[in-house]
Amino acid sequence: MSDPGIVGKMASESAPGVHTSSTPATQRWAWAKVVSVRRWTGNLLSFSISRPPEFRFTPGHYARLGLGEDADAIEWRPFSIVSAPAEDVLEFFAVLVPAGAFSNRLARVRVGDAIRIEKAAYGFLTVNQLASGKHLWLLASGTGLGPFVSILRDKTSWRAFDRIVVVHSVRYPAELAYRDEIEQMDNAAGDANLRAKLHYLPVVTREPYSGALSARIPQLIEEGQLERALGMELTREHSRVMVCGNPEMVKALRALLSAKGFQVNRRGVPGQMAFEKYW
Ligand code: NAP
């Protein structure tokens, strides 16, 4: 996302691991505890933390997490929330960046560790930024899939759209995180109001992989391959597009969609597209 993170000095509190729920109301952040860590590959992981009671968010929002033992040198980073608002933990999906100050700490995180989280959630990659439409297109690269998993785990979009498209572009097949969960999402499970039909389309760019497309998303759109693969047209009239991930991809897709007449939300007027850069 566009926020690069800061090396922060914020009001320090009691020792990590001791206070996980009650923090002074005036303090901007709260303690949480790591409750699970899942490794997808050597540098891709998901982790979840306990949810401070005061923390509220909308699917698509991001939180700011702080890691470090020395209260004077906490590293803070933004992370999109993967979990749905109804869940009692907060889940995140992260890539470990070589020699990154936060990544070095995140790589060592274990269940039970204490972590700081700002009490507010941030961002504009939410479905309510979009005008109503028929088809929701969620276009992600790498860990940019995270906020879309939150959007899918919440039922709001399943009621609002006829179709939901999820395109996840990764370098290698093992990086297709959350694939099983997304493919198994049962949109019809006992609720006739959840009308959306889901189309999940993996893109693997650095080795051949059966069932996946192999070119970068902007190229797939420019050359019409994405629409052909889905049997759907990308139009300003019916399509609502959310893009998250590699900043260069975000830039290219913004230019491409703008040329088709798509607009972002401006001064409260909902648009046809919304973006989040990841770094
Ligand atoms: P990635 O390099 O963005 O690759 C993910 C997918 O996006 C691949 O399919 C890749 O295709 C595609 N892609 C790359 N550039 C593109 C572009 N300009 N337009 C369209 N598609 C594009 O991301 P990753 O594999 O998740 O992460 C790799 C590295 O990104 C990390 O090691 C790290 O250095 C950096 N990163 C940094 C942060 C941060 O917070 N600082 C966060 C996430 C990632 P190709 O295979 O063709 O490149």
PDB file of C-alpha atoms and ligand atoms in Angstrom, residues 1 43-44 77 95-98 140-144 169-172 175 203-206 214 216-218 245-250 252 278-279, ligand 1:
ATOM      1  CA  MET A   1       0.000   0.000   0.000  1.00  0.00           C
ATOM      2  CA  ASN A  43       8.974 -15.907   2.208  1.00  0.00           C
ATOM      3  CA  LEU A  44       5.162 -15.869   2.251  1.00  0.00           C
ATOM      4  CA  ARG A  77       4.036  -1.285   8.878  1.00  0.00           C
ATOM      5  CA  VAL A  95       5.868 -11.327   2.106  1.00  0.00           C
ATOM      6  CA  LEU A  96       9.251 -11.287   3.812  1.00  0.00           C
ATOM      7  CA  VAL A  97      11.396  -8.718   2.054  1.00  0.00           C
ATOM      8  CA  PRO A  98      15.126  -9.580   2.052  1.00  0.00           C
ATOM      9  CA  ALA A 140      -4.406  -8.853  -7.213  1.00  0.00           C
ATOM     10  CA  SER A 141      -0.702  -9.552  -7.444  1.00  0.00           C
ATOM     11  CA  GLY A 142       1.210 -11.311  -4.661  1.00  0.00           C
ATOM     12  CA  THR A 143       0.120 -10.392  -1.142  1.00  0.00           C
ATOM     13  CA  GLY A 144      -2.290  -7.876  -2.680  1.00  0.00           C
ATOM     14  CA  SER A 169      -1.120 -13.120 -10.239  1.00  0.00           C
ATOM     15  CA  VAL A 170       1.938 -14.795  -8.702  1.00  0.00           C
ATOM     16  CA  ARG A 171       5.378 -15.793  -9.891  1.00  0.00           C
ATOM     17  CA  TYR A 172       5.171 -19.511  -8.941  1.00  0.00           C
ATOM     18  CA  GLU A 175       2.395 -18.662  -4.095  1.00  0.00           C
ATOM     19  CA  VAL A 203      -2.131 -16.314 -13.092  1.00  0.00           C
ATOM     20  CA  VAL A 204       1.340 -17.865 -12.781  1.00  0.00           C
ATOM     21  CA  THR A 205       3.973 -15.866 -14.614  1.00  0.00           C
ATOM     22  CA  ARG A 206       7.312 -17.638 -14.176  1.00  0.00           C
ATOM     23  CA  SER A 214       0.656 -16.896 -17.781  1.00  0.00           C
ATOM     24  CA  ARG A 216       0.799 -10.206 -16.428  1.00  0.00           C
ATOM     25  CA  ILE A 217      -2.706  -8.859 -15.715  1.00  0.00           C
ATOM     26  CA  PRO A 218      -2.402  -5.591 -17.718  1.00  0.00           C
ATOM     27  CA  GLY A 245      -0.549  -5.246  -5.293  1.00  0.00           C
ATOM     28  CA  ASN A 246       2.607  -4.331  -7.188  1.00  0.00           C
ATOM     29  CA  PRO A 247       2.691  -0.516  -7.607  1.00  0.00           C
ATOM     30  CA  GLU A 248       3.740  -0.760 -11.257  1.00  0.00           C
ATOM     31  CA  MET A 249       0.812  -3.074 -11.977  1.00  0.00           C
ATOM     32  CA  VAL A 250      -1.535  -0.712 -10.166  1.00  0.00           C
ATOM     33  CA  ALA A 252      -0.653   0.255 -15.530  1.00  0.00           C
ATOM     34  CA  TYR A 278       1.445  -2.369  -1.716  1.00  0.00           C
ATOM     35  CA  TRP A 279       4.837  -0.737  -1.394  1.00  0.00           C
TER      36      TRP A 279
HETATM   37  P1  NAP B   1       5.677  -9.307  -7.532  1.00  0.00           P
HETATM   38  O1  NAP B   1       7.070  -9.249  -7.951  1.00  0.00           O
HETATM   39  O2  NAP B   1       4.863  -8.105  -7.691  1.00  0.00           O
HETATM   40  O3  NAP B   1       5.029 -10.572  -8.307  1.00  0.00           O
HETATM   41  C1  NAP B   1       3.698 -10.977  -8.163  1.00  0.00           C
HETATM   42  C2  NAP B   1       3.042 -11.013  -9.528  1.00  0.00           C
HETATM   43  O4  NAP B   1       2.921  -9.692 -10.032  1.00  0.00           O
HETATM   44  C3  NAP B   1       3.839 -11.811 -10.540  1.00  0.00           C
HETATM   45  O5  NAP B   1       2.946 -12.541 -11.329  1.00  0.00           O
HETATM   46  C4  NAP B   1       4.534 -10.716 -11.340  1.00  0.00           C
HETATM   47  O6  NAP B   1       4.826 -11.066 -12.679  1.00  0.00           O
HETATM   48  C5  NAP B   1       3.463  -9.643 -11.343  1.00  0.00           C
HETATM   49  N1  NAP B   1       4.015  -8.336 -11.651  1.00  0.00           N
HETATM   50  C6  NAP B   1       5.214  -7.827 -11.286  1.00  0.00           C
HETATM   51  N2  NAP B   1       5.370  -6.591 -11.794  1.00  0.00           N
HETATM   52  C7  NAP B   1       4.246  -6.324 -12.509  1.00  0.00           C
HETATM   53  C8  NAP B   1       3.812  -5.222 -13.278  1.00  0.00           C
HETATM   54  N3  NAP B   1       4.564  -4.112 -13.407  1.00  0.00           N
HETATM   55  N4  NAP B   1       2.619  -5.291 -13.882  1.00  0.00           N
HETATM   56  C9  NAP B   1       1.859  -6.385 -13.745  1.00  0.00           C
HETATM   57  N5  NAP B   1       2.204  -7.478 -13.047  1.00  0.00           N
HETATM   58  C10 NAP B   1       3.392  -7.441 -12.416  1.00  0.00           C
HETATM   59  O7  NAP B   1       5.431  -9.607  -6.036  1.00  0.00           O
HETATM   60  P2  NAP B   1       5.792 -10.751  -4.997  1.00  0.00           P
HETATM   61  O8  NAP B   1       6.325 -11.973  -5.697  1.00  0.00           O
HETATM   62  O9  NAP B   1       4.588 -10.901  -4.157  1.00  0.00           O
HETATM   63  O10 NAP B   1       6.888 -10.028  -4.162  1.00  0.00           O
HETATM   64  C11 NAP B   1       8.155  -9.886  -4.682  1.00  0.00           C
HETATM   65  C12 NAP B   1       8.896  -8.768  -4.054  1.00  0.00           C
HETATM   66  O11 NAP B   1       8.115  -7.574  -3.995  1.00  0.00           O
HETATM   67  C13 NAP B   1       9.285  -8.983  -2.641  1.00  0.00           C
HETATM   68  O12 NAP B   1      10.377  -9.841  -2.463  1.00  0.00           O
HETATM   69  C14 NAP B   1       9.552  -7.565  -2.229  1.00  0.00           C
HETATM   70  O13 NAP B   1      10.817  -7.153  -2.647  1.00  0.00           O
HETATM   71  C15 NAP B   1       8.532  -6.779  -2.937  1.00  0.00           C
HETATM   72  N6  NAP B   1       7.446  -6.457  -1.993  1.00  0.00           N
HETATM   73  C16 NAP B   1       7.674  -5.480  -1.079  1.00  0.00           C
HETATM   74  C17 NAP B   1       6.711  -5.165  -0.173  1.00  0.00           C
HETATM   75  C18 NAP B   1       6.954  -4.094   0.844  1.00  0.00           C
HETATM   76  O14 NAP B   1       6.098  -3.821   1.670  1.00  0.00           O
HETATM   77  N7  NAP B   1       8.097  -3.433   0.823  1.00  0.00           N
HETATM   78  C19 NAP B   1       5.477  -5.817  -0.194  1.00  0.00           C
HETATM   79  C20 NAP B   1       5.263  -6.806  -1.128  1.00  0.00           C
HETATM   80  C21 NAP B   1       6.273  -7.112  -2.028  1.00  0.00           C
HETATM   81  P3  NAP B   1       6.341 -11.341 -13.172  1.00  0.00           P
HETATM   82  O15 NAP B   1       6.657 -12.736 -12.716  1.00  0.00           O
HETATM   83  O16 NAP B   1       6.229 -11.212 -14.660  1.00  0.00           O
HETATM   84  O17 NAP B   1       7.231 -10.318 -12.555  1.00  0.00           O
END
